[in-house]
mmCIF file of C-alpha atoms in Angstrom:
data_model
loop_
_atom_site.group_PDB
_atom_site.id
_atom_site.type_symbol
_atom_site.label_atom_id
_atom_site.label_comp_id
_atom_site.label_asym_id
_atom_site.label_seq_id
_atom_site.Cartn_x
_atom_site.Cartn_y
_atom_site.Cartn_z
ATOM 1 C CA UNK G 1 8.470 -3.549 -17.400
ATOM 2 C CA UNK G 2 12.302 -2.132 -17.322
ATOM 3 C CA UNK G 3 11.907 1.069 -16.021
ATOM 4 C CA UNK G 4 13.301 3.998 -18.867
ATOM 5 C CA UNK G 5 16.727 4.469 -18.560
ATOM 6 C CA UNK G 6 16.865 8.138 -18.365
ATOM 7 C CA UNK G 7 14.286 7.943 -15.573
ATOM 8 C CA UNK G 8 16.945 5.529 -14.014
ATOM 9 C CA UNK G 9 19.679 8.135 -14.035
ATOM 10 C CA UNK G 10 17.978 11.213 -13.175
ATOM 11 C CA UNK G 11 16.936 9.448 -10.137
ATOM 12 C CA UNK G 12 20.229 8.253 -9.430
ATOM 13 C CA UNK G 13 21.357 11.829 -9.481
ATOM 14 C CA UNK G 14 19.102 13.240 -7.508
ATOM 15 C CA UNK G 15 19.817 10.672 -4.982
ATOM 16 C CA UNK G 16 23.738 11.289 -5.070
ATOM 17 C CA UNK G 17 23.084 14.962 -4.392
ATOM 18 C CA UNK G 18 20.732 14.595 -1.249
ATOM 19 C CA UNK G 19 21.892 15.346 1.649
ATOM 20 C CA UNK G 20 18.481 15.941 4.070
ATOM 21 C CA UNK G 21 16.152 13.448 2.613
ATOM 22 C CA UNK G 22 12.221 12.542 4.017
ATOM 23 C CA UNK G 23 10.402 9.536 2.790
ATOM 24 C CA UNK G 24 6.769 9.533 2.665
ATOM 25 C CA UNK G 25 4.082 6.810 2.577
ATOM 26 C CA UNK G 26 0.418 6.444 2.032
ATOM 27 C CA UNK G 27 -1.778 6.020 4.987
ATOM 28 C CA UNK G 28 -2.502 2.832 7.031
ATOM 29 C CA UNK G 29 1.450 1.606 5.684
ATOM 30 C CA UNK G 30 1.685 -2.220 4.379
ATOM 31 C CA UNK G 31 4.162 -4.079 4.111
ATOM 32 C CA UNK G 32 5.203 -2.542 0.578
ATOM 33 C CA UNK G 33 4.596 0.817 1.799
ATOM 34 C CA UNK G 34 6.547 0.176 4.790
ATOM 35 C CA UNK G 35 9.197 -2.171 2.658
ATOM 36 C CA UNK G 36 9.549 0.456 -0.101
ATOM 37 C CA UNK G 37 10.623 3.203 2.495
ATOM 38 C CA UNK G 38 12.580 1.820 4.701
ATOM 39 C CA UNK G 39 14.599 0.013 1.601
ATOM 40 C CA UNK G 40 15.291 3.310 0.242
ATOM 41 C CA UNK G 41 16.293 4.321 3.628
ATOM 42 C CA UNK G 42 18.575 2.176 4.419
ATOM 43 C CA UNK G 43 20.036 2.123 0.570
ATOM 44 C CA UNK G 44 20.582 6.034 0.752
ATOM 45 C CA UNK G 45 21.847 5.254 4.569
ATOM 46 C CA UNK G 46 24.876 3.919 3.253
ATOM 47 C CA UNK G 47 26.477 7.284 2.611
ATOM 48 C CA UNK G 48 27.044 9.308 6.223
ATOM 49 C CA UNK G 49 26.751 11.874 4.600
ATOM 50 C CA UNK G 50 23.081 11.809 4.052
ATOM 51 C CA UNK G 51 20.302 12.510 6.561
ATOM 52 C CA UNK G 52 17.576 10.491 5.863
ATOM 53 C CA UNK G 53 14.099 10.300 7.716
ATOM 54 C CA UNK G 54 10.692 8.363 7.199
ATOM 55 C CA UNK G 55 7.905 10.112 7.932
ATOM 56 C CA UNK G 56 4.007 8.051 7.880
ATOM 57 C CA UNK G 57 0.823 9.553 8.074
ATOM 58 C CA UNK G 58 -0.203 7.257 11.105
ATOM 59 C CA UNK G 59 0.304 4.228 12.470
ATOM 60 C CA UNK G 60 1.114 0.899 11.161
ATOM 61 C CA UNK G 61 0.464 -2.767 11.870
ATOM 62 C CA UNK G 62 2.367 -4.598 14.582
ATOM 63 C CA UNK G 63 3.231 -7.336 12.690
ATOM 64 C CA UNK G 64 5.690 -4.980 10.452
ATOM 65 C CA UNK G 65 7.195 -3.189 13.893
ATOM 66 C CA UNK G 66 10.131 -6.065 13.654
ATOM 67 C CA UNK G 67 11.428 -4.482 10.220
ATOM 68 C CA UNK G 68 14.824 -2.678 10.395
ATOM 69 C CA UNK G 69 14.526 0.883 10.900
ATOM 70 C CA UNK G 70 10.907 0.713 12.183
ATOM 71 C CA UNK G 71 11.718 2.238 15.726
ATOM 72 C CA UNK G 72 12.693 5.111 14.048
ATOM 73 C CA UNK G 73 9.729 6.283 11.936
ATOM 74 C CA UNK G 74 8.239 9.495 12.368
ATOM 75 C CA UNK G 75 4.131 9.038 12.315
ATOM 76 C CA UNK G 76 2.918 12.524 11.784
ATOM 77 C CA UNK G 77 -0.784 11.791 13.489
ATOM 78 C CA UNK G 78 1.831 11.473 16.934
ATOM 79 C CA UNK G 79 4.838 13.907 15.920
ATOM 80 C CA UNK G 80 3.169 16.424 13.505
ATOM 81 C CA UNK G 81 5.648 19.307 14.791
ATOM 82 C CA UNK G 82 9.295 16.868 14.349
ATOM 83 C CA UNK G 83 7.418 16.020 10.690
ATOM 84 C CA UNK G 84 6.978 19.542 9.346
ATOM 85 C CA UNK G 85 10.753 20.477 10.710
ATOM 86 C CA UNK G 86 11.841 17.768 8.512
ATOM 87 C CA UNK G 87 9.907 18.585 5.702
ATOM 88 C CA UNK G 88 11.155 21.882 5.661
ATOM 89 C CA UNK G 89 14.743 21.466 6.064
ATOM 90 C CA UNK G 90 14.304 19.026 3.034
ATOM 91 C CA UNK G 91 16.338 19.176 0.010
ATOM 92 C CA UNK G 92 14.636 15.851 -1.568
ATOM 93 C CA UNK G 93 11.670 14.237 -0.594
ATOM 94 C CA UNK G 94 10.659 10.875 -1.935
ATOM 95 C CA UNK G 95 7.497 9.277 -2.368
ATOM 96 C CA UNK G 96 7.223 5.425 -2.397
ATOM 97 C CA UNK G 97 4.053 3.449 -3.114
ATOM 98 C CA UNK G 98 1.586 5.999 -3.961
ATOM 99 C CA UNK G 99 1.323 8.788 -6.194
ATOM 100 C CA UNK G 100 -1.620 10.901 -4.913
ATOM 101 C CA UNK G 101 -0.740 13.805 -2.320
ATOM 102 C CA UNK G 102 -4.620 12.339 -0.630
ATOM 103 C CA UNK G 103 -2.949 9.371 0.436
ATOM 104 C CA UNK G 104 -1.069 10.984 2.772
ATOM 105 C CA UNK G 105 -3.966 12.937 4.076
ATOM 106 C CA UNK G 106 -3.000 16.155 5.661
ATOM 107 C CA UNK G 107 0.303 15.492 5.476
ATOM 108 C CA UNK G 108 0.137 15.631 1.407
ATOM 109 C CA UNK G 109 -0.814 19.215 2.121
ATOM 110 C CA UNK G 110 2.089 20.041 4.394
ATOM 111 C CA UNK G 111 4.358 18.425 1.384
ATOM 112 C CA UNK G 112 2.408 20.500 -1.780
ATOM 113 C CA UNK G 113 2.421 23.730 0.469
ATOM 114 C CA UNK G 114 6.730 23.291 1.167
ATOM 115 C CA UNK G 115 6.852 22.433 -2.209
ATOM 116 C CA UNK G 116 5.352 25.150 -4.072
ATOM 117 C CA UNK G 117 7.390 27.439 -1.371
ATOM 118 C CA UNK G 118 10.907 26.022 -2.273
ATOM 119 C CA UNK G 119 10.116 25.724 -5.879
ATOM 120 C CA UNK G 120 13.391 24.382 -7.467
ATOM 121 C CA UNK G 121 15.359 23.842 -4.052
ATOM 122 C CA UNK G 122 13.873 20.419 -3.398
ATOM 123 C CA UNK G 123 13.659 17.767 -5.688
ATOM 124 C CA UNK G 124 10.405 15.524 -5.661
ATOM 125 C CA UNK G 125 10.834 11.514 -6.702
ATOM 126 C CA UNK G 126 7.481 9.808 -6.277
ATOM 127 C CA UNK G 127 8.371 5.689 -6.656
ATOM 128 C CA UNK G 128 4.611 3.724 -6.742
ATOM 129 C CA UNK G 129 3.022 0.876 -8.971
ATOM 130 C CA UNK G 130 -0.460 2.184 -8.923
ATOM 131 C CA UNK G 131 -2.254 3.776 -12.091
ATOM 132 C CA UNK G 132 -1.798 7.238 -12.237
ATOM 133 C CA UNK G 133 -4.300 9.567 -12.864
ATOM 134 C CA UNK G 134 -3.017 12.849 -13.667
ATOM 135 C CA UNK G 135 -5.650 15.497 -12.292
ATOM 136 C CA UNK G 136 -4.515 13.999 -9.059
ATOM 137 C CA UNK G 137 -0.586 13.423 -9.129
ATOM 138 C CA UNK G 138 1.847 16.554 -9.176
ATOM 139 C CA UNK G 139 2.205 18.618 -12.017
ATOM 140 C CA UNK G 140 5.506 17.966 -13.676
ATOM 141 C CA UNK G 141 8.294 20.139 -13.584
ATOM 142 C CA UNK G 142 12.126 19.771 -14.030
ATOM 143 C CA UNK G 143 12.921 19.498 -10.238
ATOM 144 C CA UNK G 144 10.085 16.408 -10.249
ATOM 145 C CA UNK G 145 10.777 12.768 -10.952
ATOM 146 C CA UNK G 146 7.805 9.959 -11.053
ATOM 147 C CA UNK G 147 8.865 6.422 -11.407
ATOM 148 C CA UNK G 148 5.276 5.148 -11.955
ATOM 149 C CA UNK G 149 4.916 1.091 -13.197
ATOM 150 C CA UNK G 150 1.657 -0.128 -12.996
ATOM 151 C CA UNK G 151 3.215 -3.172 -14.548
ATOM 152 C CA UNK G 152 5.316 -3.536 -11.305
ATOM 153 C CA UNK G 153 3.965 -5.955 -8.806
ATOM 154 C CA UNK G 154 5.071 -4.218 -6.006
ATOM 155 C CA UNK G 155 6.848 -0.330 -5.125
ATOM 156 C CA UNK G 156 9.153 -2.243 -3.289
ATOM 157 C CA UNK G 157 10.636 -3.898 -6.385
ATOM 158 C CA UNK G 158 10.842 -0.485 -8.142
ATOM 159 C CA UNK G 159 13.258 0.679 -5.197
ATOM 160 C CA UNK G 160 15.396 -1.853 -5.836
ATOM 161 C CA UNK G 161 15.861 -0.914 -9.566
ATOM 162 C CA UNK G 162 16.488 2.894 -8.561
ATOM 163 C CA UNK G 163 19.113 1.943 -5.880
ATOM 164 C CA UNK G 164 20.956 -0.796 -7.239
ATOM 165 C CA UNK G 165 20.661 -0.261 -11.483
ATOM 166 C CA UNK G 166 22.367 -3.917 -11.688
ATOM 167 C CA UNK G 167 24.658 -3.915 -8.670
ATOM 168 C CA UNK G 168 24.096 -5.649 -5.922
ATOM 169 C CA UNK G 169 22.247 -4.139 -2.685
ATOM 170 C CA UNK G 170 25.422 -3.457 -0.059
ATOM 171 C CA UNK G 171 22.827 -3.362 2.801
ATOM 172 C CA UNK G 172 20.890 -6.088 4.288
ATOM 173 C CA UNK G 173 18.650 -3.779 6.213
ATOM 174 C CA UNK G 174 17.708 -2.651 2.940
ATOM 175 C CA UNK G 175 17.649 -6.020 1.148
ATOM 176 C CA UNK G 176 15.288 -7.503 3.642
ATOM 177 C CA UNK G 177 12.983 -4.507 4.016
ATOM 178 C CA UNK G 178 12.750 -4.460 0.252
ATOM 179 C CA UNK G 179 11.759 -8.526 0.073
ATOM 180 C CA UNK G 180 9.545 -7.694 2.933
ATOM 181 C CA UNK G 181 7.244 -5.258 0.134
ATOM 182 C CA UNK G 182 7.894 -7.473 -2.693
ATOM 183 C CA UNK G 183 6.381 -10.493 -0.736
ATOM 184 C CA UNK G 184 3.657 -8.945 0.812
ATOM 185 C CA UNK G 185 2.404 -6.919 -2.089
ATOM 186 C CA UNK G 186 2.514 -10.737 -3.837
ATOM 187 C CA UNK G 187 0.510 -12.552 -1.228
ATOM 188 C CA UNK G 188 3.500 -14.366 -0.685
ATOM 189 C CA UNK G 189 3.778 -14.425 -5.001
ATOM 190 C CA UNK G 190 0.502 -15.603 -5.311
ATOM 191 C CA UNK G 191 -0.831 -13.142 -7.787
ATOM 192 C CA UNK G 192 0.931 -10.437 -9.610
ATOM 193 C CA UNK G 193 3.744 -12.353 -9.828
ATOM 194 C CA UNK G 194 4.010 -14.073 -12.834
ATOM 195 C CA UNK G 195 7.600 -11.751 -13.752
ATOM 196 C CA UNK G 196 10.672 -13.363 -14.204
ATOM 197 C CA UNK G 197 12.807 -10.314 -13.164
ATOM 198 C CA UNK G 198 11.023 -11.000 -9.849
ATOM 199 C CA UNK G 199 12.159 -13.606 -8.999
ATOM 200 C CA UNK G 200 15.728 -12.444 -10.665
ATOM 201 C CA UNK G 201 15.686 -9.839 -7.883
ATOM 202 C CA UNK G 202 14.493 -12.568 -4.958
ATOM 203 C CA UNK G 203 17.297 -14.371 -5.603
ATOM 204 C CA UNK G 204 19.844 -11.527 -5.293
ATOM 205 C CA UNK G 205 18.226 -10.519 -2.436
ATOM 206 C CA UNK G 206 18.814 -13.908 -0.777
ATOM 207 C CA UNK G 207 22.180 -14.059 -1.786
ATOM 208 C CA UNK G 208 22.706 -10.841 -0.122
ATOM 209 C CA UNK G 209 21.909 -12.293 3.361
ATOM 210 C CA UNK G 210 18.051 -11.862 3.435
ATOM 211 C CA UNK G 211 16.083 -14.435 5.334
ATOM 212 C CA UNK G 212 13.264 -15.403 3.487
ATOM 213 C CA UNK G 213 11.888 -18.118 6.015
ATOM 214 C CA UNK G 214 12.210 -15.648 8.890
ATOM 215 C CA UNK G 215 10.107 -12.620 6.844
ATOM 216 C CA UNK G 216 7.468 -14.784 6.296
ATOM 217 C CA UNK G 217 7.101 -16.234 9.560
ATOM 218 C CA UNK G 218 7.026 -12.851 11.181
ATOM 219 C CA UNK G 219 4.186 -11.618 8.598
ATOM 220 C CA UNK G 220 2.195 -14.398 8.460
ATOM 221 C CA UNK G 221 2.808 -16.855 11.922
ATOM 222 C CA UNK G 222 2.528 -13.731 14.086
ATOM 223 C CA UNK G 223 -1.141 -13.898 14.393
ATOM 224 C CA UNK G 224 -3.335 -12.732 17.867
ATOM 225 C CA UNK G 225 -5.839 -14.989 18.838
ATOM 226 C CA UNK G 226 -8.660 -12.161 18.316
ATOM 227 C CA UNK G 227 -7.483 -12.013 14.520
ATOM 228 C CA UNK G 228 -8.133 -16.106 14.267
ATOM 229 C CA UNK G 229 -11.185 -15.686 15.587
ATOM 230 C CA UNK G 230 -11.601 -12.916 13.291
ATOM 231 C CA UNK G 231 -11.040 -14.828 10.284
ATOM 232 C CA UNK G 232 -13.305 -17.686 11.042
ATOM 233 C CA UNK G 233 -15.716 -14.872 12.249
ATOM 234 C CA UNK G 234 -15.883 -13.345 8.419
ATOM 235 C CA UNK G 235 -16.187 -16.841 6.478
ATOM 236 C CA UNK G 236 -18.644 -19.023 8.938
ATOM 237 C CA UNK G 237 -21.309 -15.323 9.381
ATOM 238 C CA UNK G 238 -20.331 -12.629 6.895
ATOM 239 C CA UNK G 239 -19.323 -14.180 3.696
ATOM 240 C CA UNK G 240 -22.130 -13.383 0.888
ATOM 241 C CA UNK G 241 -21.537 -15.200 -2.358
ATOM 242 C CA UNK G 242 -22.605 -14.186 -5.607
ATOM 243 C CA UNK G 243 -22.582 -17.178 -7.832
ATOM 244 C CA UNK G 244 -24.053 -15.451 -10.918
ATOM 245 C CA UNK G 245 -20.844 -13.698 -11.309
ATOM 246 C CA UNK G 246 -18.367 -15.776 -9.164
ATOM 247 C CA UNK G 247 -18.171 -12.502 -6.557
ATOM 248 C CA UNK G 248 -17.527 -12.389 -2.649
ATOM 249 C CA UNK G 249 -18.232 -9.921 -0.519
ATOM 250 C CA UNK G 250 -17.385 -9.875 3.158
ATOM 251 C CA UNK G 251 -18.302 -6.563 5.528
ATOM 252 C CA UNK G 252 -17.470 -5.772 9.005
ATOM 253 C CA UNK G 253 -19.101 -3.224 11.041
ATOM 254 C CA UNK G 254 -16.633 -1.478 13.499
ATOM 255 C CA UNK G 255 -18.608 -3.055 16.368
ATOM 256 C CA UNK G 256 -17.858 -6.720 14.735
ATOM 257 C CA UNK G 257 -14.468 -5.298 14.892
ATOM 258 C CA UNK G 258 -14.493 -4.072 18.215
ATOM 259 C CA UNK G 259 -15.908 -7.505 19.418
ATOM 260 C CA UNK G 260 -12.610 -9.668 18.168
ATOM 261 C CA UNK G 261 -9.741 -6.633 19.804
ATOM 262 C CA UNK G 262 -9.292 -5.511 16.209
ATOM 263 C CA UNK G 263 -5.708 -4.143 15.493
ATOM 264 C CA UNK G 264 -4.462 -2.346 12.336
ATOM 265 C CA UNK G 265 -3.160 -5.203 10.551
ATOM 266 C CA UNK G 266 -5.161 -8.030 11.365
ATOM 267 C CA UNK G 267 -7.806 -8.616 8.600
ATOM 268 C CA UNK G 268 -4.593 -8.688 6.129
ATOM 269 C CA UNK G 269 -4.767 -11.546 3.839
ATOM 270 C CA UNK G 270 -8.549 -12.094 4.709
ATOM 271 C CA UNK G 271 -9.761 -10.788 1.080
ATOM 272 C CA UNK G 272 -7.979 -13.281 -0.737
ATOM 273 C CA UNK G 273 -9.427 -16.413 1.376
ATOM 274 C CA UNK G 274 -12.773 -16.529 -1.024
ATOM 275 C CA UNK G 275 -11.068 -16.758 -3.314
ATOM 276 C CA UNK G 276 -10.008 -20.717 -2.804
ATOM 277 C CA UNK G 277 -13.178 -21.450 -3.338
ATOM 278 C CA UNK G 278 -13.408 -22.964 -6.622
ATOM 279 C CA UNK G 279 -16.549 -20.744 -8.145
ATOM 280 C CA UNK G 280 -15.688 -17.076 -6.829
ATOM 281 C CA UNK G 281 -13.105 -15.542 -9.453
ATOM 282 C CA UNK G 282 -13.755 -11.976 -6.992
ATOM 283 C CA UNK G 283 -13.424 -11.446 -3.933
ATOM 284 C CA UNK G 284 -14.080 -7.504 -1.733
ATOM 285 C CA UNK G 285 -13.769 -7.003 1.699
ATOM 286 C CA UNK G 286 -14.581 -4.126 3.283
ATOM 287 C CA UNK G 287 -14.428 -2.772 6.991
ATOM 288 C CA UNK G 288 -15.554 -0.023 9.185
ATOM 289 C CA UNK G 289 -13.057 2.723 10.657
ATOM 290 C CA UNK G 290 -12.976 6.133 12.275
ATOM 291 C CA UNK G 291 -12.103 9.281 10.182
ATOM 292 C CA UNK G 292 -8.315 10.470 11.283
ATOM 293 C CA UNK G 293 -7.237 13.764 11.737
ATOM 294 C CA UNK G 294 -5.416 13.389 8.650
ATOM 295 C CA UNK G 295 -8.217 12.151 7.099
ATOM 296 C CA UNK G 296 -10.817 15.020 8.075
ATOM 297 C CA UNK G 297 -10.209 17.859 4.961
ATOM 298 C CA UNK G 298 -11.703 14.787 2.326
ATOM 299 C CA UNK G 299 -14.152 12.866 4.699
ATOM 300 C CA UNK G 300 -16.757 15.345 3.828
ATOM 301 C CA UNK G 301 -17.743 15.591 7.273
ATOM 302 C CA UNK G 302 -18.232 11.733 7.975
ATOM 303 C CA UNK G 303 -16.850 10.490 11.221
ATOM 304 C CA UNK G 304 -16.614 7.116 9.247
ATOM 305 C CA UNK G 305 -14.510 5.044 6.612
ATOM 306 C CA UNK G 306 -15.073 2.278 4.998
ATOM 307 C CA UNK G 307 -11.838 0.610 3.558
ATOM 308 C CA UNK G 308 -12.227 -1.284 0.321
ATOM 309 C CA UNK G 309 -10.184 -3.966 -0.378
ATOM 310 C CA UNK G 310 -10.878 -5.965 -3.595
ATOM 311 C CA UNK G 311 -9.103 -9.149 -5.181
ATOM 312 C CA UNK G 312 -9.743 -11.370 -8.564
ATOM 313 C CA UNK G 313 -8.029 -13.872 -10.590
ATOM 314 C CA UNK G 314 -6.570 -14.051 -14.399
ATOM 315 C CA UNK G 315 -8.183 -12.044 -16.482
ATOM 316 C CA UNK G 316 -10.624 -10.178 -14.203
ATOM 317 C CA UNK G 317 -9.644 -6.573 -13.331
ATOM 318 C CA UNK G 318 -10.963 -5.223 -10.123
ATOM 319 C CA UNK G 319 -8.790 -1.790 -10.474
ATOM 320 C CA UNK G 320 -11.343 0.112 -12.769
ATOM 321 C CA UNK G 321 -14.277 -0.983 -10.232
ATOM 322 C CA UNK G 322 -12.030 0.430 -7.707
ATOM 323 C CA UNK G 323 -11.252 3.831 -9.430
ATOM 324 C CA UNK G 324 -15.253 4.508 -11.050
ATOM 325 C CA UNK G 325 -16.761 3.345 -7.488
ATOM 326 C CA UNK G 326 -14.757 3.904 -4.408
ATOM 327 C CA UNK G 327 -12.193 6.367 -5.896
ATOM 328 C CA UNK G 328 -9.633 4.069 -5.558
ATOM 329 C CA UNK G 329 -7.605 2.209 -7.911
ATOM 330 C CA UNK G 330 -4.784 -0.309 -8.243
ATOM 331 C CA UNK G 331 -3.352 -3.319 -9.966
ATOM 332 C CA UNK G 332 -5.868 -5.347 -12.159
ATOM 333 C CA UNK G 333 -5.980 -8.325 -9.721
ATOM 334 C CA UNK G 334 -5.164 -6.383 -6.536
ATOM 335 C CA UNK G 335 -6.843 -3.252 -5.566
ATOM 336 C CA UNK G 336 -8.813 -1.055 -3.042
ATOM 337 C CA UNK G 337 -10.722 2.501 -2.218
ATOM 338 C CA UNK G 338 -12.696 4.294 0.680
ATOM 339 C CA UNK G 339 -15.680 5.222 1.140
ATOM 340 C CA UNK G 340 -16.457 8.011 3.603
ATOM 341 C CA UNK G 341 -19.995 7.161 4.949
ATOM 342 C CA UNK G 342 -22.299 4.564 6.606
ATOM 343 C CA UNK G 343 -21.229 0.506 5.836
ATOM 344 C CA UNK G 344 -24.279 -0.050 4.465
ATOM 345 C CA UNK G 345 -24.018 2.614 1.829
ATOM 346 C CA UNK G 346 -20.728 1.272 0.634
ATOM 347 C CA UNK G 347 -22.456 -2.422 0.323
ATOM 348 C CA UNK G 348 -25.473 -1.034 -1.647
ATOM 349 C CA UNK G 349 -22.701 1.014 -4.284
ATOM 350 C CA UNK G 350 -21.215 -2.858 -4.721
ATOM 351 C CA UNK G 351 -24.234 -4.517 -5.068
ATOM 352 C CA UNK G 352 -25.604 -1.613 -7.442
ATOM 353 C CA UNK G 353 -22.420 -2.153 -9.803
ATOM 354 C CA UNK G 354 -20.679 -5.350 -8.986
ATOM 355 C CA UNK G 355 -22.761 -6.757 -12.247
ATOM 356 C CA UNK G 356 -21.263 -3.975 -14.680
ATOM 357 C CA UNK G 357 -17.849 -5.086 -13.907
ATOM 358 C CA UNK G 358 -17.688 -8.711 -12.979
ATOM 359 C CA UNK G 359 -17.712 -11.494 -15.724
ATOM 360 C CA UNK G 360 -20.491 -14.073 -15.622
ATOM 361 C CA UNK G 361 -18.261 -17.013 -16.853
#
């Protein structure tokens, strides 16, 4: 899972040049989106003489707004004007946990038309962990760099190998926002985490002053009382088992939503509950939302999303159900897609297909 060596240094000498730098992220940020970002941020930081900005396409859960550098992100659904000066007066731009120009909505636009415009004046470096499929990445070229492990667990980790290449991370804003995306992306190292080098890096990052205890009580005691009530909500009324081949599915109307003071954020984690039940090996969630502005030039006209999250256990891949149904993708065990329509046309596509893909024993 070493990332190439060559890769390594051409990275690293991109990032010694910079000197105006914007960070991109996919849309709806994580914790590894938001951990893989703001770790590179705060690695490149350590030079003054580096200007170095994060840029999302909206907004991102609460329970992340404690991480170091949050206050300062640019969210381009609020700021679209501040974004676009910063993408133009750009001389690298780096992309971290995803490596499709879509998942940044109209933002990826903004990026491929400033791009093509400055041609060999800015340097591209997309960092992500997600199977890349190459009608819908960048086109390579000399003055573009993808650091692209779908072996990784998380983009976060794959930071950490550009930044540090076997030194130790000098910043603990970027340490902890770095273990913040590894842990996350893990469930806590629950799944996709079976790496010794993980755990290699954890333990550097811990001896570099990161809190461990403190990260995960901000992601995971930091719960509302409507996202409780949420959670008991989806596994007392909306859980459907499939015992014939060991599959959950769980969907929420934006109404249901609406009824518990829904927040961006709080049905993370809720996918992987069915999954402690002893006979479901998958588990998908899905949940209504409303079409963004960045959202609108791929919606196809729908005013609504539904957001796909899938997750399954040992051997069971869930990514290619992802990619061939909901246009999505992902690790094997940990993956997710959209549908732009009605709910109930994104529950008929799974129960139309969830046989073709899900194992019977």
């Amino acid at each position: 899972m070493a990332i190439d060596k060559t890769l390594i240094n051409k990275a690293q000498a991109i990032l010694d040049a910079a000197r105006n730098v914007v960070i991109l992220t996919h849309m709806s940020p994580d914790g590894d989106a938001m951990g893989s970002a703001l770790g590179m941020k705060h690695a490149l930081c350590m030079s003054p003489a580096k200007q170095v900005s994060v840029v999302v396409p909206n907004g991102f859960p609460d329970f992340l707004a404690w991480m170091p550098g949050a206050d300062e992100i640019i969210i381009y659904e609020k700021d679209a004007a501040k974004a676009n000066e910063l993408l133009e007066e750009a001389d690298t731009i780096i992309c971290t946990d995803f490596n499709e120009p879509k998942r940044i909505g109209a933002l990826g636009q903004k990026m491929l038309d400033m791009v093509s415009a400055k041609g060999d004046a800015v340097n591209v470096m997309m960092i992500d962990h997600h199977l890349m499929m190459p009608e819908r990445t960048l086109q390579d070229a000399a003055n573009i760099v993808k650091i692209v492990e779908a072996a990784s667990p998380s983009a976060s980790q794959l930071v950490y190998e550009v930044v540090s290449a076997g030194s130790e991370i000098k910043s603990l804003d970027a340490a902890t926002c770095i273990y913040t995306g590894m842990m996350t992306d893990t469930g806590n190292f629950a799944f996709n985490s079976n790496h010794p080098e993980l755990y290699e890096i954890v333990a550097k990052l811990v001896a570099a002053g990161v809190d461990k205890d403190a990260v995960y009580n901000h992601i995971f005691n930091a719960w509302s009382e409507g996202r409780m009530r949420l959670v008991g909500y989806c596994l007392d009324r909306k859980m459907r088992i499939f015992p014939e081949r060991h599959a959950s599915l769980i969907a929420l109307s934006g109404k249901e939503l609406y009824r518990f003071n829904f927040k961006s954020g709080d049905a993370e984690g809720i996918v992987n509950m069915p999954l402690s039940i002893k006979e479901v090996n998958y588990s998908c969630l899905m949940r209504e939302d409303k079409v963004t502005e960045a959202e609108k030039a791929f919606a196809n006209g729908s005013k609504k999303k539904i957001k796909i999250s899938m997750r399954s256990q040992g051997d069971r891949p869930v990514n290619m159900f992802c990619h061939d149904i909901f246009n999505g993708g992902g690790h094997k065990n940990a993956s997710g897609g959209e549908y732009y329509g009605p709910l109930e046309e994104a529950v008929k596509l799974f129960l139309d297909n969830y046989e073709k893909y899900f194992l019977a024993d």
